[in-house]
Amino acid sequence: METHRRASLKDVAALAETSIATASRALSGTGYVAEATRQRILDAARTLNYQPNLRARGLRQRVSHSVGLIIPNLLNAYYTALADSISQQLAARGYHLLLSSTRDDAATEQETVVDMVGQAVDGLIWVPSTAETDLLTYLADQHTPAVAIVRRLANDPIDTVVFEDRAGSRAATQHLLSLGHQRIAYIGGDMMYSSNRDRWQGYLEALRQAGLELDESLVKLGTNRGTWGTMATNDLLRLDPAPTAVFVASNAIMPGVIRTLRQAGVSLPGEMSLICFDDVDWFSFSVPPITAISTAYTALAEAAVDLLMTRITGTSGGADRPPVFMEVNFEFVLRRSTAAPRTGPLQFRDLHLVEAASAEGVS
Amino acid sequence: METHRRASLKDVAALAETSIATASRALSGTGYVAEATRQRILDAARTLNYQPNLRARGLRQRVSHSVGLIIPNLLNAYYTALADSISQQLAARGYHLLLSSTRDDAATEQETVVDMVGQAVDGLIWVPSTAETDLLTYLADQHTPAVAIVRRLANDPIDTVVFEDRAGSRAATQHLLSLGHQRIAYIGGDMMYSSNRDRWQGYLEALRQAGLELDESLVKLGTNRGTWGTMATNDLLRLDPAPTAVFVASNAIMPGVIRTLRQAGVSLPGEMSLICFDDVDWFSFSVPPITAISTAYTALAEAAVDLLMTRITGTSGGADRPPVFMEVNFEFVLRRSTAAPRTGPLQFRDLHLVEAASAEGVS
DNA sequence: GGCGACTCTGAGAACGTTTGCATCATCCTA
DNA sequence: TAGGATGATGCAAACGTTCTCAGAGTCGCC
């Protein structure tokens, strides 16, 4: 009896004085096995603390019951909320999660995908960092089903679930328009991601429908970072006339925006209305609470897992069905950071005035 | 040539007209193989899009190059920050991450650990949900090294890395004391976790050192949730005299506390000082920015991974070394939510007064 | 008393790797 | 010219499972 190894089926069989095959049958509950032997085997397994080696099982069955999830970032609440939902969904179906973040680096992404395929995951859920990628043909070669989430690939070549970026963005802009704003600034993230492009389109559409023409100086397209929020906001505040409202297209940019507005002494929503695409927890207890477009994480998670499962199990047309494209709902969350524009020029003041003013919000 | 399977080493060998053994050697770069054959094999691998099956490799080598990470929650920035650090550390060492969250449910935890061991991870990093657990003997039986983080197990039977909960908590309390506060409320999380117990001890120590005696009515011990923050704060505000400062022992409780204070119209830090153990991003752009005890995530991640690696590889006394216990630094981050207590009774007012007052903070 | 059906069991192949060992050619050196 | 290095290759075992297959025992029924 080796003492430096986990107990294997062989050990259990030996202790129960039976064959490996019978032990396997007894433990998995398939096929015939006499009640007496079954008990002997179960007892043996218990005394040896036997735990099946899922790696070996997977090898034999060519199924791992695990799926990989690839997200850009573990520090963005947006993605961890998603990961949480997906993990729950998968657990409910008896699947494990392999989670990796790419930091939006193409090389890391490539590496990660290859790694996961090497681990022989049954499928992949994936926030692609680019619209074009040869990983796709790679995945096809490896016969590993994948579904893209949050961002689209060119021509949606695989199952895809995204948020209603365009419609949500349009709604946000329309909200500001309906309050009477005419100079609505847009601070957006990286245009290489379809989500950001679509949000941008939504903004444009709303303006067009309102018969407004685009003022390029109000548009700040950069990256999905707080630092970008700082730069962009600084630029916007220097304009004359300044915008009366700002639409921030990603929660990741918000910290910079908010901090800069506060430092500049701009009161919200008195002197500036603020709305954000994506809703994260601290928006609700910010001062003032921030009006936002909230996206349906769990719905997206559910849809993505459902799609992947049909591909993996081959059910409901699974394997050969043409790629599906889905969008999940958004919800408009009205809080207190938006109000009708006030007439007169924007004044810069120091901090204590700001916070006094910040309570003037619409209810 | 089957078309429904990933290419295996056998296929590569066949295409390159050589043996499986040689193909393996060529691809792994071990042992002798003639330059010409090596090229043939590499070409074959490329045309077939060959990807080694890590599952099979792991089976043979008895090493998976993956470690499991078990955290209570994916929605708490506290833990995802940790996960992010750990994932980076592991990646740098060529290890994969299997991540699961338990939602602090003992049954789920049990299940998860067993699952991961079944997956044959090389080791486990783990935020235990209880101090006593038979999982320990289980892990020992399975010869799977594990390190506990954030929370301690009874008698620290395995390698453990935690934050300086006690010292940090003492520092926070001393800060309030030094500002002149005498009635310092404590809102704490679940006492079944060592981290919360230690924070509680730190608070007591600081009071004792200052010669103050404990006022039970100022102590609110509950769970690590925002809803608890709401309840506890409501209770505290009803006291007469009310506390002049609140020490919140976990970021997870903060949303409820902050929201309740705002709703009640309590100005920060004018009428109430507020300090929190754990620092999360929105604290810095809250109004006012919140003074906090910041813990060294990356240091903890590094230490945990280091320890685990020595156990796995058996280096530097690895396998048999007695369990190590470590604490990592905290940092006191002074912002603007704490100030000297003001004399006179606490007054409840409506929201716009609150925010005006919130700018009175110490710099 | 013969035959099919049912129950139970074990031998052995297979999954895709790595690796110890044996074999064989080639080359160098004494 | 013998003989040991050295380079290059393949066979086969092993990792821990599952699963097909065949064999053996038991029972019931015609």
Coordinates of N, CA, C and O in Angstrom, one line a residue, chain A residues 12 22 25 62 94 101 117 124 139 144-145 151 176 198 200 221 226 230 245 251 271 283 318 342 347 351 361:
Chain A
V12 N -9.0 0.5 -4.5 CA -10.4 0.2 -4.0 C -10.7 -1.2 -4.4 O -11.1 -2.0 -3.5
T22 N -15.6 -4.1 -12.0 CA -16.7 -4.1 -11.1 C -16.7 -2.9 -10.1 O -17.8 -2.4 -9.9
R25 N -18.1 -0.1 -11.9 CA -19.6 -0.2 -12.1 C -20.3 0.1 -10.8 O -21.3 0.9 -10.8
R62 N -13.9 11.5 -23.2 CA -13.8 12.6 -24.1 C -14.7 13.8 -23.8 O -15.2 14.4 -24.6
G94 N -24.0 21.2 -13.6 CA -22.9 20.2 -13.3 C -21.6 20.5 -14.1 O -20.8 19.6 -14.3
S101 N -8.5 36.0 -17.2 CA -8.6 37.3 -17.7 C -7.5 37.7 -18.6 O -6.3 37.2 -18.4
V117 N -8.2 25.3 -24.5 CA -8.5 24.2 -25.4 C -7.6 23.0 -25.0 O -8.0 21.9 -25.0
L124 N -16.3 27.1 -24.7 CA -15.7 28.4 -24.3 C -16.7 29.5 -24.3 O -17.5 29.6 -25.3
L139 N -10.4 27.3 -33.2 CA -11.4 26.7 -32.4 C -12.2 25.7 -33.2 O -12.5 24.6 -32.8
T144 N -14.0 22.8 -30.7 CA -14.4 23.3 -29.4 C -15.5 24.4 -29.7 O -15.1 25.5 -30.2
P145 N -16.7 24.2 -29.2 CA -17.7 25.2 -29.4 C -17.4 26.4 -28.5 O -16.9 26.3 -27.5
R151 N -19.1 41.5 -26.7 CA -18.6 42.1 -27.9 C -18.8 41.2 -29.1 O -18.7 40.0 -28.9
L176 N -31.6 62.7 -22.1 CA -31.0 64.0 -22.0 C -31.7 65.0 -22.9 O -31.9 66.2 -22.6
D198 N -21.3 50.4 -31.0 CA -22.7 50.4 -31.0 C -23.3 51.5 -30.1 O -24.3 52.2 -30.4
W200 N -21.9 54.3 -29.5 CA -21.6 55.5 -30.3 C -22.7 55.7 -31.3 O -23.3 56.8 -31.5
L221 N -13.5 60.2 -27.8 CA -13.4 58.7 -28.0 C -12.0 58.3 -27.5 O -11.0 58.8 -28.1
G226 N -10.3 54.9 -16.3 CA -10.6 56.1 -15.5 C -9.7 57.3 -15.9 O -10.2 58.4 -15.9
T230 N -10.7 61.3 -16.9 CA -10.1 62.5 -16.4 C -9.7 63.4 -17.5 O -10.1 64.6 -17.5
A245 N -24.5 68.5 -20.6 CA -24.7 67.1 -20.2 C -23.6 66.3 -20.7 O -23.0 66.6 -21.7
N251 N -18.8 52.3 -17.5 CA -18.6 52.5 -16.1 C -17.1 52.6 -15.7 O -16.7 53.3 -14.7
E271 N -25.3 72.1 -12.8 CA -24.6 72.7 -13.9 C -24.3 71.7 -15.0 O -23.9 72.1 -16.1
F283 N -23.0 53.6 -7.9 CA -23.8 54.6 -8.5 C -25.0 55.0 -7.6 O -25.4 56.2 -7.6
G318 N -28.3 21.3 -32.1 CA -27.0 21.8 -31.6 C -25.9 21.9 -32.5 O -25.5 23.0 -32.9
R342 N -29.5 74.3 -17.1 CA -29.9 75.6 -16.6 C -29.3 76.7 -17.5 O -28.2 76.4 -18.1
Q347 N -20.0 78.0 -14.2 CA -19.1 78.6 -13.4 C -18.3 77.6 -12.6 O -18.8 76.7 -12.1
L351 N -14.9 73.4 -3.9 CA -15.6 72.2 -3.5 C -16.8 72.4 -2.7 O -17.8 71.7 -2.9
G361 N -31.0 68.2 -7.3 CA -31.4 67.3 -8.4 C -32.9 67.1 -8.5 O -33.7 67.4 -7.5

